[in-house]
Amino acid sequence: MRKVLGKVLFYAFISIVAFLVIVPFLWMIGTSFKAREATYTIPIRWIPERPSLEAYQAIFSLTNVNFLRATANSFFLSFIMTVFPLLSSAMAAYAFAKIEFRAKRILFPLFLATMMIPAAVLMVPNYVLLNTLGLLNTYTGLLLPSLCSAFAIFFIRQFMMSVDNAYSEAALMDGASWLRIFFSVMMPLTRPALMTMGLFNFMGAWNNFMWPLVVLYNRDKWTLQLALGNMGNQFGNFNHYLMAGALVSLVPIVIVYLVSQKYVEQGLAIGGLKA
Amino acid sequence: MKQSRTVVVGIVLVTMLLLAAGPSAVFAGGAGERAAVSTGPVELVYNNFSAGETNAKVLNDMLDLFRQKYPNIKVTNDAMGYGDAYWTQLTTRIAGGNAPDAFEVNMENFIPYVTRDVMLPLDEYYAAAGAKSGIYSKAVLDACTYQGKLYAVPQSFSTVVMIYNKNLFDRAGIAYPTENWKWADAVAAGQKITALGEDIWGTFNPIQFWEFYKVVQQNGGSLLSADRKHFTINSPQNLETLQYMVDRIRKYKVMPDKVAQADRTESDLFVEGRLAMWLNGVWSFSELQKRAPADLRWGAEVEPGNTAKATHFFANVAAVSRTAKHPKEAFTLLHFLASDPQVVALRLKAQWELPTVSDPKLVETYINATPPDNKKSVFRSLEYVVRPPALKQFNELANLVTTKLEAARDGTLSPKEALDQAQAEAERTIKLE
Amino acid sequence: MVVGSSRSRNAAAFLFLLPSLMGLGVFFLLPIGSSLLMSLTDWDALQPMATARLVGVSNFAELFRTPELYKVLSHTLTYMGLYIPLVIIASLVEANLLAKDFRGLRLYKVMFYLPVITSWVAGSLIWRWVLNSKYGFLNNWLLAIGIQGPPWLSSQTWAMPGIVLAAVWKDTGYYALIFLAALKSINRSYYEAAAVDGARGWRVFTRITLPLVSPTIFFVLVINVINGFQVFDSVWVMTHGGPVEATTVIAERIFRNAFTYYKMGFAAAYSWILFAFILVATVVQMRIQNRWVNYDA
């Protein structure tokens, strides 16, 4: 009996919390179908008076920015900004976690310190740098600064440190190279951490606004966030367009999240996050 | 042992070398990198915002017309929506040595940009094209002038008028506004309308810097002295003006305060039929046409003044960058987009603000396209336009004055305190040449 | 691992660190140098670098002289003081809820994560409605239990708390994921031992769970302090620093000075002051971690 009550309370509680989280989205959906009427009204209108698909038709036929193209761009960009930084961070984390070398004591804090540098400090100088290198308006230019990610290095290092060294040491003494150990031992064992970091990288790249804004000129190269932000600017009062756009842009990312969930869960459970 | 230390020292040294040589090398580069002479087509980059999404197709059609006439000039249309993003991106490009050949600015930003010398003076190109007089109307050319020289080509303009809801006026049984209205008339009408019901409002006039520098002139005051040598923000006439602006909310209650407005935009209020008189620019006409329900009848009139009339005039102008490689072609593009008869026809048809050419026939076409009714008020307003003060630190002045005005609006400061503090802060932080 | 000669280890380490080192050198250290140099000049964004003059530390002096820095610092600290405890508690609660295996777990997980992946553009529109003084969801709800809600984003006192609420809604799912991992990695034997001793519920939570996730809490806290000092997106898009400059924060000032007032040199100095704040706060946290963070097991 007690158990049933406990379960009911649990479901009630979690449902209330979930409801609070979701309610704004319900309003978003309703608003996206409002056309010739005010968005904000007293009292709140959940269901539009004169529902219309105008907003959805509009976002898929924008002249300046192709919404679908922007979505594809975001996927591509987020993907390369997940994989490459992940590789470079894993390599660095490996060095810090597993290889004993003198410079470690200076370099690791140096990397950590970069986490504290405000983005504001770096933006304009990095922009000028890309301009000199002729990398403006390219995805390469966008990608390069993110190759050094102290956060990722820190995170992955923690996981690697908790992997037992016995097997690796034996292999090393038998003549295996550090590289070999990296690829055949460390990477598989820290896959969960890598998947988690990969998800974080992806989300970060997906949501990034300022840096792509100043680096990418071509509308064709624009990411989804830029397209949405631009819509926000152009459509000031056409809130229904913004809502429709925001909702549409959620769909792909939810799919990515669902797919990666499985791996992330597994991994986090195994690795744990201990200092 | 030694090896790792060498490695670290090596990295640090190289980095220091880069740091020392870096900034100068890095900043000196940029603009000079692009290939010099090209015998092929001329390539231009044109940054703009005023088309937005609503008129994006129109702009593309205009550019097609340009392409047909000048096949050897290739234009990249970097169009964005109007907002922070546009300015951040433009500033970064100019700061980074990568300015677009031509770029559009609005009145607000024309001043900070032109006082910083990022635009090329265009008088010689105007003269060569025979455009110095007779093509563009005087008011718009004035808007592109600084210290006697022309720095931009006016693309479109808007005036600010009082848009009014005819239905509400009918309900309250009062006559529609006329060009002769004064502040008192507007307040009286506003009160009758606000009395119509809960959450119905007579007027909405924003309380911020842009509005303020104009409204003070309706009462014989101004923000700077006539010789522009010192600030007169807290003059007695200005105090009277601010008091009137605040009284509209607190004393006469014809305008909602922030709480009553409850985060709804004026546009929403007007579209819902809750706002009778709305001071806004001509640019909102096309938006209202799309959003207002079919039964909402609306008109426009010249804004009421007090001892004088003063109205706003906003032009979107396009400048050629100082670092542009092909200034002549850039001017040709901008001149074409502003004055070519076919282009102007496109703009009129789309009701995309107003063309800057002074052709009386065009005025007729524009006026006859309603709603709103009484569109000739748009041109009548031109008789009374005032210009904002041309200062390098314009944005800082705008910001500090707006902050104090908002405090007065919300009741945190009295109008006198607000203006005194604004005066003090302006004197402290803004240099007047 | 100490295998092989130190020379070979150093060489290997160097190779593995190479991509990150290049990123570090070129895209961190170099810009840092430029930025430091910039902060000592009066460079105006729209004018060529060559016209900038060295003004020494006058940018910094001006920052410390005017009251504005202290005002925005207090706003930023207010934000952090409200946001950080709320988000950590909320995400711990959420993580605990999601730690059990129950039907529909997947669905709830997605729902909790949705705010995280929504852009702030959309998020701000939603929250400006939620926080609306007249018909907003929040005030109507408060009214139902007899409290007259404040005019949130229009009030100088309540705008920042309003922004904090929106930010907590948006970020909780993200940290909940991290805490969930930590919770799942606690060795079952602790709970079994506790059950044997007859401990239940709250006691188990405070005596066993919390200490064991304290390293993760520490990690999240440090990250949040670093990010909290730099808060920008949420504030900018919800209130633009208003009303009447009641929610101006450091990062917003930096942005405005750089892109609206074109005072790049000044903005650079501002960002270095910001860095100093972050550095001090992080060092302090590192020092006192021994007092409360539990690294056993």
PDB file of C-alpha atoms in Angstrom, chain A residues 2 10-11 13-15 17-25 27-28 40-44 46 88-89 91-92 94-103 107 110-126 128-130 133 144-145 147-149 151 153-155 165 168-169 172-173 178-179 181-182 199-200 203 206-207 210 225 228-229 232 239 242-243 246 250 253-254 257-258 261-262 264-265 268-275, chain C residues 1-4 6 8-10 12-24 26-32 34-35 38 43 93-94 96-98 100 102-106 108-122 124-130 132 134-137 140-141 169-170 174 177-178 180-182 184-185 200 215-216 219 223 226 230 232-233 254-255 259 264 268 271-272 274-275 278-279 282-283 286 295-297:
ATOM      1  CA  ARG A   2       2.728   2.354   1.057  1.00  0.00           C
ATOM      2  CA  PHE A  10       6.353  10.289  -7.426  1.00  0.00           C
ATOM      3  CA  TYR A  11       4.495  10.355 -10.712  1.00  0.00           C
ATOM      4  CA  PHE A  13       5.487  15.277  -8.603  1.00  0.00           C
ATOM      5  CA  ILE A  14       7.507  14.548 -11.678  1.00  0.00           C
ATOM      6  CA  SER A  15       4.539  15.273 -13.881  1.00  0.00           C
ATOM      7  CA  VAL A  17       7.658  19.516 -12.802  1.00  0.00           C
ATOM      8  CA  ALA A  18       7.537  18.311 -16.385  1.00  0.00           C
ATOM      9  CA  PHE A  19       4.374  20.289 -16.970  1.00  0.00           C
ATOM     10  CA  LEU A  20       6.013  23.463 -15.742  1.00  0.00           C
ATOM     11  CA  VAL A  21       8.854  22.850 -18.094  1.00  0.00           C
ATOM     12  CA  ILE A  22       6.627  22.071 -21.052  1.00  0.00           C
ATOM     13  CA  VAL A  23       3.860  24.656 -20.688  1.00  0.00           C
ATOM     14  CA  PRO A  24       5.801  27.415 -22.434  1.00  0.00           C
ATOM     15  CA  PHE A  25       6.216  25.130 -25.429  1.00  0.00           C
ATOM     16  CA  TRP A  27       2.013  28.280 -25.850  1.00  0.00           C
ATOM     17  CA  MET A  28       4.679  28.416 -28.546  1.00  0.00           C
ATOM     18  CA  TYR A  40       0.021  38.866 -26.482  1.00  0.00           C
ATOM     19  CA  THR A  41      -3.503  39.263 -25.263  1.00  0.00           C
ATOM     20  CA  ILE A  42      -5.365  39.611 -22.025  1.00  0.00           C
ATOM     21  CA  PRO A  43      -6.526  37.003 -21.152  1.00  0.00           C
ATOM     22  CA  ILE A  44      -4.074  34.513 -22.617  1.00  0.00           C
ATOM     23  CA  TRP A  46      -3.870  29.364 -26.055  1.00  0.00           C
ATOM     24  CA  SER A  88      42.315  16.909 -30.409  1.00  0.00           C
ATOM     25  CA  SER A  89      40.950  17.085 -26.866  1.00  0.00           C
ATOM     26  CA  MET A  91      44.699  13.338 -27.573  1.00  0.00           C
ATOM     27  CA  ALA A  92      45.618  16.105 -25.190  1.00  0.00           C
ATOM     28  CA  TYR A  94      45.557  11.277 -22.998  1.00  0.00           C
ATOM     29  CA  ALA A  95      48.878  13.028 -22.721  1.00  0.00           C
ATOM     30  CA  PHE A  96      47.872  14.667 -19.472  1.00  0.00           C
ATOM     31  CA  ALA A  97      46.319  11.560 -17.999  1.00  0.00           C
ATOM     32  CA  LYS A  98      48.667   8.848 -19.004  1.00  0.00           C
ATOM     33  CA  ILE A  99      52.061  10.145 -20.035  1.00  0.00           C
ATOM     34  CA  GLU A 100      54.502  11.369 -17.462  1.00  0.00           C
ATOM     35  CA  PHE A 101      56.346  14.367 -18.787  1.00  0.00           C
ATOM     36  CA  ARG A 102      57.949  17.345 -17.144  1.00  0.00           C
ATOM     37  CA  ALA A 103      56.026  20.120 -18.830  1.00  0.00           C
ATOM     38  CA  LEU A 107      50.920  23.159 -19.301  1.00  0.00           C
ATOM     39  CA  LEU A 110      47.844  26.928 -18.474  1.00  0.00           C
ATOM     40  CA  PHE A 111      45.124  25.102 -20.384  1.00  0.00           C
ATOM     41  CA  LEU A 112      42.768  25.351 -17.422  1.00  0.00           C
ATOM     42  CA  ALA A 113      43.389  29.057 -17.180  1.00  0.00           C
ATOM     43  CA  THR A 114      42.096  29.532 -20.703  1.00  0.00           C
ATOM     44  CA  MET A 115      38.671  28.427 -19.514  1.00  0.00           C
ATOM     45  CA  MET A 116      38.516  31.610 -17.534  1.00  0.00           C
ATOM     46  CA  ILE A 117      39.218  33.940 -20.448  1.00  0.00           C
ATOM     47  CA  PRO A 118      36.017  35.743 -21.375  1.00  0.00           C
ATOM     48  CA  ALA A 119      34.960  35.254 -24.970  1.00  0.00           C
ATOM     49  CA  ALA A 120      34.827  39.033 -25.354  1.00  0.00           C
ATOM     50  CA  VAL A 121      38.611  39.183 -25.097  1.00  0.00           C
ATOM     51  CA  LEU A 122      39.112  36.812 -27.984  1.00  0.00           C
ATOM     52  CA  MET A 123      36.499  37.741 -30.519  1.00  0.00           C
ATOM     53  CA  VAL A 124      37.865  40.751 -32.351  1.00  0.00           C
ATOM     54  CA  PRO A 125      41.538  39.640 -32.345  1.00  0.00           C
ATOM     55  CA  ASN A 126      40.528  36.211 -33.609  1.00  0.00           C
ATOM     56  CA  VAL A 128      41.393  39.929 -37.441  1.00  0.00           C
ATOM     57  CA  LEU A 129      43.565  36.826 -37.390  1.00  0.00           C
ATOM     58  CA  LEU A 130      41.168  34.897 -39.593  1.00  0.00           C
ATOM     59  CA  LEU A 133      44.826  34.116 -42.894  1.00  0.00           C
ATOM     60  CA  LEU A 144      40.057  26.337 -35.802  1.00  0.00           C
ATOM     61  CA  PRO A 145      39.702  28.293 -32.550  1.00  0.00           C
ATOM     62  CA  LEU A 147      40.417  22.920 -31.480  1.00  0.00           C
ATOM     63  CA  CYS A 148      41.742  23.842 -28.076  1.00  0.00           C
ATOM     64  CA  SER A 149      39.021  23.204 -25.560  1.00  0.00           C
ATOM     65  CA  PHE A 151      36.791  22.038 -20.774  1.00  0.00           C
ATOM     66  CA  ILE A 153      40.444  18.152 -22.049  1.00  0.00           C
ATOM     67  CA  PHE A 154      39.644  18.448 -18.365  1.00  0.00           C
ATOM     68  CA  PHE A 155      36.522  16.320 -18.637  1.00  0.00           C
ATOM     69  CA  ASN A 165      47.030   1.260 -16.260  1.00  0.00           C
ATOM     70  CA  SER A 168      48.631  -0.414 -21.061  1.00  0.00           C
ATOM     71  CA  GLU A 169      51.880  -0.576 -19.158  1.00  0.00           C
ATOM     72  CA  LEU A 172      54.087  -0.475 -23.660  1.00  0.00           C
ATOM     73  CA  MET A 173      56.823  -2.543 -22.180  1.00  0.00           C
ATOM     74  CA  TRP A 178      51.860   5.368 -27.271  1.00  0.00           C
ATOM     75  CA  LEU A 179      49.728   5.915 -30.349  1.00  0.00           C
ATOM     76  CA  ILE A 181      47.662   2.372 -26.833  1.00  0.00           C
ATOM     77  CA  PHE A 182      45.684   5.509 -27.496  1.00  0.00           C
ATOM     78  CA  LEU A 199      26.988  15.650 -27.257  1.00  0.00           C
ATOM     79  CA  PHE A 200      28.107  18.771 -25.376  1.00  0.00           C
ATOM     80  CA  MET A 203      24.972  21.316 -28.564  1.00  0.00           C
ATOM     81  CA  TRP A 206      24.520  24.126 -32.605  1.00  0.00           C
ATOM     82  CA  ASN A 207      23.641  27.017 -30.313  1.00  0.00           C
ATOM     83  CA  MET A 210      28.130  35.423 -32.055  1.00  0.00           C
ATOM     84  CA  GLN A 225      20.755  30.150 -35.143  1.00  0.00           C
ATOM     85  CA  LEU A 228      16.465  32.423 -36.476  1.00  0.00           C
ATOM     86  CA  GLY A 229      18.158  35.473 -35.043  1.00  0.00           C
ATOM     87  CA  GLY A 232      13.796  37.826 -34.994  1.00  0.00           C
ATOM     88  CA  ASN A 239       5.827  36.489 -33.377  1.00  0.00           C
ATOM     89  CA  LEU A 242       9.449  33.241 -34.820  1.00  0.00           C
ATOM     90  CA  MET A 243       7.605  30.583 -32.910  1.00  0.00           C
ATOM     91  CA  ALA A 246      11.889  27.987 -33.298  1.00  0.00           C
ATOM     92  CA  LEU A 250      13.884  21.926 -32.417  1.00  0.00           C
ATOM     93  CA  ILE A 253      18.129  18.456 -32.460  1.00  0.00           C
ATOM     94  CA  VAL A 254      15.653  16.400 -30.470  1.00  0.00           C
ATOM     95  CA  TYR A 257      19.526  13.916 -28.534  1.00  0.00           C
ATOM     96  CA  LEU A 258      17.353  10.820 -28.520  1.00  0.00           C
ATOM     97  CA  GLN A 261      20.978   9.206 -25.235  1.00  0.00           C
ATOM     98  CA  LYS A 262      21.680   5.532 -25.140  1.00  0.00           C
ATOM     99  CA  VAL A 264      25.666   8.821 -23.090  1.00  0.00           C
ATOM    100  CA  GLU A 265      23.797   6.988 -20.386  1.00  0.00           C
ATOM    101  CA  LEU A 268      28.272   8.176 -17.719  1.00  0.00           C
ATOM    102  CA  ALA A 269      27.331   5.247 -15.584  1.00  0.00           C
ATOM    103  CA  ILE A 270      30.611   3.484 -16.125  1.00  0.00           C
ATOM    104  CA  GLY A 271      32.964   6.400 -15.957  1.00  0.00           C
ATOM    105  CA  GLY A 272      31.586   8.540 -13.229  1.00  0.00           C
ATOM    106  CA  LEU A 273      32.876  12.000 -12.551  1.00  0.00           C
ATOM    107  CA  LYS A 274      35.430  11.943  -9.831  1.00  0.00           C
ATOM    108  CA  ALA A 275      38.237  14.390  -9.435  1.00  0.00           C
TER     109      ALA A 275
ATOM    110  CA  MET C   1      52.622   6.011 -16.815  1.00  0.00           C
ATOM    111  CA  VAL C   2      56.343   6.060 -16.569  1.00  0.00           C
ATOM    112  CA  VAL C   3      57.399   3.738 -19.325  1.00  0.00           C
ATOM    113  CA  GLY C   4      60.273   4.308 -21.659  1.00  0.00           C
ATOM    114  CA  SER C   6      61.805  10.543 -20.565  1.00  0.00           C
ATOM    115  CA  SER C   8      60.458   9.410 -25.702  1.00  0.00           C
ATOM    116  CA  ARG C   9      57.728  10.377 -23.265  1.00  0.00           C
ATOM    117  CA  ASN C  10      58.264  14.063 -23.862  1.00  0.00           C
ATOM    118  CA  ALA C  12      55.050  11.501 -27.437  1.00  0.00           C
ATOM    119  CA  ALA C  13      53.359  14.037 -25.161  1.00  0.00           C
ATOM    120  CA  PHE C  14      54.298  16.812 -27.527  1.00  0.00           C
ATOM    121  CA  LEU C  15      52.786  15.041 -30.485  1.00  0.00           C
ATOM    122  CA  PHE C  16      49.539  14.327 -28.699  1.00  0.00           C
ATOM    123  CA  LEU C  17      49.337  17.876 -27.494  1.00  0.00           C
ATOM    124  CA  LEU C  18      50.182  19.426 -30.834  1.00  0.00           C
ATOM    125  CA  PRO C  19      46.710  20.268 -32.216  1.00  0.00           C
ATOM    126  CA  SER C  20      45.597  21.695 -28.884  1.00  0.00           C
ATOM    127  CA  LEU C  21      48.846  23.573 -28.450  1.00  0.00           C
ATOM    128  CA  MET C  22      48.491  25.140 -31.868  1.00  0.00           C
ATOM    129  CA  GLY C  23      44.943  26.129 -31.028  1.00  0.00           C
ATOM    130  CA  LEU C  24      46.176  27.474 -27.721  1.00  0.00           C
ATOM    131  CA  VAL C  26      47.362  30.872 -32.184  1.00  0.00           C
ATOM    132  CA  PHE C  27      43.807  31.378 -31.063  1.00  0.00           C
ATOM    133  CA  PHE C  28      44.268  32.017 -27.377  1.00  0.00           C
ATOM    134  CA  LEU C  29      47.662  33.395 -26.482  1.00  0.00           C
ATOM    135  CA  LEU C  30      47.961  35.555 -29.566  1.00  0.00           C
ATOM    136  CA  PRO C  31      44.558  37.202 -29.163  1.00  0.00           C
ATOM    137  CA  ILE C  32      45.240  37.582 -25.457  1.00  0.00           C
ATOM    138  CA  SER C  34      46.539  41.651 -28.839  1.00  0.00           C
ATOM    139  CA  SER C  35      43.739  42.280 -26.437  1.00  0.00           C
ATOM    140  CA  MET C  38      44.332  46.996 -27.178  1.00  0.00           C
ATOM    141  CA  TRP C  43      41.308  52.409 -30.364  1.00  0.00           C
ATOM    142  CA  VAL C  93      16.298  17.357  -7.786  1.00  0.00           C
ATOM    143  CA  GLU C  94      15.726  16.638 -11.449  1.00  0.00           C
ATOM    144  CA  ASN C  96      17.296  12.367  -8.534  1.00  0.00           C
ATOM    145  CA  LEU C  97      13.906  12.065 -10.170  1.00  0.00           C
ATOM    146  CA  LEU C  98      15.440  10.701 -13.336  1.00  0.00           C
ATOM    147  CA  LYS C 100      15.001   5.837 -10.883  1.00  0.00           C
ATOM    148  CA  PHE C 102      10.362   3.998 -14.352  1.00  0.00           C
ATOM    149  CA  ARG C 103       8.007   3.834 -17.229  1.00  0.00           C
ATOM    150  CA  GLY C 104       8.151   6.858 -19.462  1.00  0.00           C
ATOM    151  CA  LEU C 105      11.644   7.759 -18.283  1.00  0.00           C
ATOM    152  CA  ARG C 106      12.741   8.420 -21.836  1.00  0.00           C
ATOM    153  CA  TYR C 108      10.487  12.787 -19.288  1.00  0.00           C
ATOM    154  CA  LYS C 109      14.158  13.022 -20.115  1.00  0.00           C
ATOM    155  CA  VAL C 110      13.407  14.570 -23.461  1.00  0.00           C
ATOM    156  CA  MET C 111      10.931  16.991 -21.938  1.00  0.00           C
ATOM    157  CA  PHE C 112      13.423  18.156 -19.351  1.00  0.00           C
ATOM    158  CA  TYR C 113      16.042  18.671 -22.002  1.00  0.00           C
ATOM    159  CA  LEU C 114      13.884  20.642 -24.430  1.00  0.00           C
ATOM    160  CA  PRO C 115      14.547  24.035 -22.838  1.00  0.00           C
ATOM    161  CA  VAL C 116      18.280  23.454 -23.141  1.00  0.00           C
ATOM    162  CA  ILE C 117      18.105  23.070 -26.886  1.00  0.00           C
ATOM    163  CA  THR C 118      15.723  25.965 -27.451  1.00  0.00           C
ATOM    164  CA  SER C 119      17.409  29.110 -28.665  1.00  0.00           C
ATOM    165  CA  TRP C 120      17.287  32.200 -26.468  1.00  0.00           C
ATOM    166  CA  VAL C 121      15.471  34.081 -29.204  1.00  0.00           C
ATOM    167  CA  ALA C 122      12.475  31.827 -28.764  1.00  0.00           C
ATOM    168  CA  SER C 124      12.922  35.107 -24.391  1.00  0.00           C
ATOM    169  CA  LEU C 125       9.620  35.463 -26.226  1.00  0.00           C
ATOM    170  CA  ILE C 126       8.181  32.668 -24.171  1.00  0.00           C
ATOM    171  CA  TRP C 127       9.448  34.016 -20.899  1.00  0.00           C
ATOM    172  CA  ARG C 128       8.373  37.551 -21.549  1.00  0.00           C
ATOM    173  CA  TRP C 129       4.914  36.055 -21.705  1.00  0.00           C
ATOM    174  CA  VAL C 130       5.357  33.884 -18.607  1.00  0.00           C
ATOM    175  CA  ASN C 132       3.932  39.186 -17.861  1.00  0.00           C
ATOM    176  CA  LYS C 134      -1.134  41.065 -16.116  1.00  0.00           C
ATOM    177  CA  TYR C 135      -1.799  37.839 -17.872  1.00  0.00           C
ATOM    178  CA  GLY C 136       1.424  35.967 -17.501  1.00  0.00           C
ATOM    179  CA  PHE C 137       1.364  32.397 -16.419  1.00  0.00           C
ATOM    180  CA  ASN C 140      -1.898  34.203 -12.573  1.00  0.00           C
ATOM    181  CA  TRP C 141      -0.659  31.197 -10.723  1.00  0.00           C
ATOM    182  CA  TRP C 169      14.305  26.881 -16.689  1.00  0.00           C
ATOM    183  CA  LYS C 170      16.622  26.820 -19.641  1.00  0.00           C
ATOM    184  CA  TYR C 174      21.946  20.444 -18.913  1.00  0.00           C
ATOM    185  CA  LEU C 177      22.501  15.322 -17.090  1.00  0.00           C
ATOM    186  CA  ILE C 178      25.862  15.767 -15.412  1.00  0.00           C
ATOM    187  CA  LEU C 180      22.615  12.043 -13.248  1.00  0.00           C
ATOM    188  CA  ALA C 181      25.895  10.565 -14.330  1.00  0.00           C
ATOM    189  CA  ALA C 182      27.389  11.184 -10.923  1.00  0.00           C
ATOM    190  CA  LYS C 184      24.558   6.566 -11.314  1.00  0.00           C
ATOM    191  CA  SER C 185      28.197   6.011 -10.583  1.00  0.00           C
ATOM    192  CA  ARG C 200      16.104   5.847   4.939  1.00  0.00           C
ATOM    193  CA  PRO C 215      33.123  16.495  -6.454  1.00  0.00           C
ATOM    194  CA  THR C 216      30.590  16.874  -9.242  1.00  0.00           C
ATOM    195  CA  PHE C 219      32.835  20.951 -10.839  1.00  0.00           C
ATOM    196  CA  ILE C 223      31.892  26.156 -14.286  1.00  0.00           C
ATOM    197  CA  ILE C 226      33.035  31.222 -14.615  1.00  0.00           C
ATOM    198  CA  GLN C 230      30.086  36.282 -18.307  1.00  0.00           C
ATOM    199  CA  PHE C 232      25.103  37.884 -21.600  1.00  0.00           C
ATOM    200  CA  ASP C 233      22.656  36.123 -23.911  1.00  0.00           C
ATOM    201  CA  ILE C 254      31.678  45.191 -22.774  1.00  0.00           C
ATOM    202  CA  PHE C 255      29.505  44.511 -25.775  1.00  0.00           C
ATOM    203  CA  PHE C 259      29.911  47.718 -30.700  1.00  0.00           C
ATOM    204  CA  MET C 264      37.365  49.018 -28.429  1.00  0.00           C
ATOM    205  CA  ALA C 268      39.252  45.409 -23.934  1.00  0.00           C
ATOM    206  CA  SER C 271      37.150  42.412 -20.351  1.00  0.00           C
ATOM    207  CA  TRP C 272      40.449  42.105 -18.561  1.00  0.00           C
ATOM    208  CA  LEU C 274      36.253  40.652 -15.910  1.00  0.00           C
ATOM    209  CA  PHE C 275      39.017  38.096 -16.238  1.00  0.00           C
ATOM    210  CA  ILE C 278      36.883  35.258 -12.645  1.00  0.00           C
ATOM    211  CA  LEU C 279      40.431  34.386 -11.683  1.00  0.00           C
ATOM    212  CA  THR C 282      38.087  30.454  -9.161  1.00  0.00           C
ATOM    213  CA  VAL C 283      41.213  30.504  -7.033  1.00  0.00           C
ATOM    214  CA  MET C 286      39.893  25.909  -5.405  1.00  0.00           C
ATOM    215  CA  TYR C 295      37.154  12.788  -2.616  1.00  0.00           C
ATOM    216  CA  ASP C 296      37.000   9.320  -1.032  1.00  0.00           C
ATOM    217  CA  ALA C 297      35.824   6.303  -2.942  1.00  0.00           C
TER     218      ALA C 297
END
